mmCIF file of C-alpha atoms in Angstrom:
data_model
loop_
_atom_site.group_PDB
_atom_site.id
_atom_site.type_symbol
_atom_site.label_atom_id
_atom_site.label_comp_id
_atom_site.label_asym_id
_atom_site.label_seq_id
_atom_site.Cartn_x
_atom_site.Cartn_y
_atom_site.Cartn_z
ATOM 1 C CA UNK B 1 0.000 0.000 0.000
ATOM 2 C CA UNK B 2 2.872 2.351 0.901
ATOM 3 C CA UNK B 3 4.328 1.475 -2.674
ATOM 4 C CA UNK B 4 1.381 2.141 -4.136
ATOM 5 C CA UNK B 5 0.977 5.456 -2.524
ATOM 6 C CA UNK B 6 4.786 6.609 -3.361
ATOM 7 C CA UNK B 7 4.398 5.178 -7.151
ATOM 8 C CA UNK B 8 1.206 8.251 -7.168
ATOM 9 C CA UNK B 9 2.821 10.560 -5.407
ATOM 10 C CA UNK B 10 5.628 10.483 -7.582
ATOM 11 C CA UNK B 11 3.729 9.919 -10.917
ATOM 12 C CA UNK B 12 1.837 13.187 -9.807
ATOM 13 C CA UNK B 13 5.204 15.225 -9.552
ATOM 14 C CA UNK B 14 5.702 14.222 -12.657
ATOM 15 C CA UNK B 15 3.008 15.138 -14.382
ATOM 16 C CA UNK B 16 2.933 18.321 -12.631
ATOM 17 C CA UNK B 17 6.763 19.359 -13.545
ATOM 18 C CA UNK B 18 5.567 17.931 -17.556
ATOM 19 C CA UNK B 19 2.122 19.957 -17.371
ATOM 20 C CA UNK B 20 4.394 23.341 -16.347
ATOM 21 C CA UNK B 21 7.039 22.423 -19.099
ATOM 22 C CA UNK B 22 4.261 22.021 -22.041
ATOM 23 C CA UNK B 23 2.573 25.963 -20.327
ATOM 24 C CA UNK B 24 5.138 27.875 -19.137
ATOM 25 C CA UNK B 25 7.710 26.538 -22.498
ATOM 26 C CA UNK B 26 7.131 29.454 -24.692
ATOM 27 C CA UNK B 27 8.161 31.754 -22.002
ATOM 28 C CA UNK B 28 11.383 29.955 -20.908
ATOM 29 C CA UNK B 29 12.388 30.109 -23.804
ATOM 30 C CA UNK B 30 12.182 33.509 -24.410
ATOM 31 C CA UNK B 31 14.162 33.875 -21.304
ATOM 32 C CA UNK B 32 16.816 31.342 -22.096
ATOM 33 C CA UNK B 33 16.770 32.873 -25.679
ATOM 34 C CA UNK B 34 17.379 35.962 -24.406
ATOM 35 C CA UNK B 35 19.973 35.459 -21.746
ATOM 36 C CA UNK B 36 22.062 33.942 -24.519
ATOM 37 C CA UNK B 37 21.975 36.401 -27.254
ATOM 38 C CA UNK B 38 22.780 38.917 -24.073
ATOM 39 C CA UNK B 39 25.779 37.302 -23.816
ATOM 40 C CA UNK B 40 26.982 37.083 -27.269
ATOM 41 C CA UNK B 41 26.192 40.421 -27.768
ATOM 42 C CA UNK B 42 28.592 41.766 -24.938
ATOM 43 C CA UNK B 43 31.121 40.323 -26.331
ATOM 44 C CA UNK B 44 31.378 42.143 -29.656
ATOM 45 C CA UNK B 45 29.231 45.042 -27.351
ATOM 46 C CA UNK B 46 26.214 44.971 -29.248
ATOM 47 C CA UNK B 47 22.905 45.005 -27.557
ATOM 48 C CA UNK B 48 20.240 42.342 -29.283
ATOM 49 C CA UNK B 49 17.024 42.145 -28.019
ATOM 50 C CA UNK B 50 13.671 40.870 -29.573
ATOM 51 C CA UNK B 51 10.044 41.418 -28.923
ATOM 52 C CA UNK B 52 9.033 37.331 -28.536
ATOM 53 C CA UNK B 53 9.953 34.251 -29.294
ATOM 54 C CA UNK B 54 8.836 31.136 -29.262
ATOM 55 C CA UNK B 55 9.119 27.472 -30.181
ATOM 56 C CA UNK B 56 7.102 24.388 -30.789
ATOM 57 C CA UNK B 57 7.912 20.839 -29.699
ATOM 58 C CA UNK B 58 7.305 19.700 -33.454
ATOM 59 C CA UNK B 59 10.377 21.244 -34.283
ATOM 60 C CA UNK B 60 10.182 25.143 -35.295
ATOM 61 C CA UNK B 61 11.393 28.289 -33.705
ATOM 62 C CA UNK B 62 10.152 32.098 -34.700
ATOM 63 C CA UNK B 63 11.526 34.839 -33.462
ATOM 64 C CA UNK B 64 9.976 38.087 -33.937
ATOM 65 C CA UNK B 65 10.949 41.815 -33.712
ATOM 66 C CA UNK B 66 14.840 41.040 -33.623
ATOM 67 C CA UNK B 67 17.139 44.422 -33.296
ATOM 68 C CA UNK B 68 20.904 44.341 -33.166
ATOM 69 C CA UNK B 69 22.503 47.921 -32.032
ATOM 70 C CA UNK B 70 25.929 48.602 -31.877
ATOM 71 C CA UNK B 71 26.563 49.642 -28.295
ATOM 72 C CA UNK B 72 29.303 52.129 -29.262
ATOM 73 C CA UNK B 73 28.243 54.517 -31.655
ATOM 74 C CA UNK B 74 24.330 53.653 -30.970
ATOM 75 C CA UNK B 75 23.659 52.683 -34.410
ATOM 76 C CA UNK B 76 20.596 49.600 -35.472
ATOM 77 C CA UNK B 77 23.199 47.211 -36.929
ATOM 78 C CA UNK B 78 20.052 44.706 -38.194
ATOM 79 C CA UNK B 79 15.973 44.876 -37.596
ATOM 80 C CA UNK B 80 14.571 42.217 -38.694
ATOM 81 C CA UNK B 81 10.533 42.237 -38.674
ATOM 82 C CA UNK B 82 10.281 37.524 -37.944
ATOM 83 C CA UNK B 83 12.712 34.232 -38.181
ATOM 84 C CA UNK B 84 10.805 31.108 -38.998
ATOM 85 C CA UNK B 85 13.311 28.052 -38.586
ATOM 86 C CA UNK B 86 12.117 24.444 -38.783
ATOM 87 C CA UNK B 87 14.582 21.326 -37.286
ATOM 88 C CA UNK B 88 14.529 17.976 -36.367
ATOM 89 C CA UNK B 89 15.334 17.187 -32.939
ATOM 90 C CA UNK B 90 17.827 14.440 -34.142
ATOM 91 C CA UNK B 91 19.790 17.311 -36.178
ATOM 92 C CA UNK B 92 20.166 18.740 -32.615
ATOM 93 C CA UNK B 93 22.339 16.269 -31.233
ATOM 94 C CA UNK B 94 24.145 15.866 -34.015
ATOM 95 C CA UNK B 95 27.931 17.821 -34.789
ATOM 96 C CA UNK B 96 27.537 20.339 -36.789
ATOM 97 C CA UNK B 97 24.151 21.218 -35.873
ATOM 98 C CA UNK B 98 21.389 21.268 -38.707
ATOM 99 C CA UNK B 99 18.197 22.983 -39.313
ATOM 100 C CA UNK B 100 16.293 21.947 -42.017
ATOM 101 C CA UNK B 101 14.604 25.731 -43.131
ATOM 102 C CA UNK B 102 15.265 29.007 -42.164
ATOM 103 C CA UNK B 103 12.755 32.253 -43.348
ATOM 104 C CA UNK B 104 13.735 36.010 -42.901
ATOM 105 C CA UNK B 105 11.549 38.758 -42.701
ATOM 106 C CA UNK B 106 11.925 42.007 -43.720
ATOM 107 C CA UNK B 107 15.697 42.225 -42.953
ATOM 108 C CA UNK B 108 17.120 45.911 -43.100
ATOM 109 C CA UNK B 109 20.652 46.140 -42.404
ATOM 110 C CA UNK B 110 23.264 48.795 -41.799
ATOM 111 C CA UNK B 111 26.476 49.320 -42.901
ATOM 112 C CA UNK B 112 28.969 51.937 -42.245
ATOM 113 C CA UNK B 113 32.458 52.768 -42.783
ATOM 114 C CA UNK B 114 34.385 51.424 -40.774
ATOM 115 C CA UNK B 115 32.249 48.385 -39.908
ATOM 116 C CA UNK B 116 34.345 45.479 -41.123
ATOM 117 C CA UNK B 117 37.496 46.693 -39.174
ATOM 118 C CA UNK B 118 34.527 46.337 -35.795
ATOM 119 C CA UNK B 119 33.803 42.867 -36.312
ATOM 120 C CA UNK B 120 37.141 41.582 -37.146
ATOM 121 C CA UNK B 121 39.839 39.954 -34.297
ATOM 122 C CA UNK B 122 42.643 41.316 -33.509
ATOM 123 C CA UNK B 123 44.663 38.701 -34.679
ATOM 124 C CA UNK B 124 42.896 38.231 -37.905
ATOM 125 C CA UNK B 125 41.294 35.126 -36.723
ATOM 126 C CA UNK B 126 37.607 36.161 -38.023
ATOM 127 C CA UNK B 127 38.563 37.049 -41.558
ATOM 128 C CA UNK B 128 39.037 34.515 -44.573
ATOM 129 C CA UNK B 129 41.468 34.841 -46.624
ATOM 130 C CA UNK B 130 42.561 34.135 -50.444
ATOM 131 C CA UNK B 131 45.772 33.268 -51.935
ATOM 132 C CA UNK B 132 44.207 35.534 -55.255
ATOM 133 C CA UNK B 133 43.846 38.794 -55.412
ATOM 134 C CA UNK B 134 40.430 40.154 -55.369
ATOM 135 C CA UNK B 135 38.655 40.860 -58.628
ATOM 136 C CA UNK B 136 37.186 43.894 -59.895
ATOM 137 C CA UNK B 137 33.517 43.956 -61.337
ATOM 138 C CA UNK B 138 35.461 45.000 -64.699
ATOM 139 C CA UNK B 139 37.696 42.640 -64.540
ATOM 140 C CA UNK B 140 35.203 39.999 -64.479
ATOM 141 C CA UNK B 141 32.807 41.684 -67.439
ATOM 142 C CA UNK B 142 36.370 41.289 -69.770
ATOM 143 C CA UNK B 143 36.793 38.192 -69.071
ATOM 144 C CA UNK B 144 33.143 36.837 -69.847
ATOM 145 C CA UNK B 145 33.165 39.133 -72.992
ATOM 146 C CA UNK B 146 30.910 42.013 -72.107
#
């Protein structure tokens, strides 16, 4: 009887902890979301912040109202109006990670001088490089006969 009365109790936990996972999901993970763009930001000093987010347990995230300011010169790097992305929860676990669709929209983005010099590493480590030279857009036309 005491087994039987431990097995419920336990079973009830349970479904209590799964019933606040399946209501309270959408806003965890705005607040997980969140916390981690936070921190990417500071490290290149950007602030990014969205309005809401959300995801489903089928597999799809959307992410809505995104804005990306630079934190030194106060300027909206990127507003974008909604993400869409669709994944399989295998593609998760896997290495590299995988999602199977991604949808933008509305992207309006900002550029400035100076603004590839901001993003770049000190020691060079975020740029790829060519052994060619780069090629002009006339350079290019000659060569395909225009």
């Amino acid at each position: 009887m005491k087994r039987k009365r431990l097995l419920l109790v336990v079973l009830g936990v349970l479904g209590v902890i799964v019933a606040a996972a399946i209501l309270f999901s959408g806003t965890l993970f705005s607040l997980v979301l969140g916390s981690q763009l936070s921190k990417a930001g500071e490290e290149k000093d950007l602030d990014i912040v969205f309005q809401d987010a959300g995801f489903t347990w089928g597999g799809s995230v959307d992410i809505e109202g995104l804005k990306v300011t630079d934190r030194r010169n106060s300027i909206d790097l990127a507003q974008v109006e909604k993400i869409q992305s669709e994944f399989s929860w295998g593609a998760l676990f896997a290495d590299p990670k995988k999602v199977d669709r991604v949808s933008i929209q509305n992207p309006i983005f900002t550029l400035y001088h100076g603004i590839a010099t901001r993003f770049v590493s000190s020691d060079g480590s975020d740029t790829q490089t060519s052994s060619k030279p780069p090629t002009s857009v006339a350079e290019k036309k000659k060569k395909k006969g225009f």
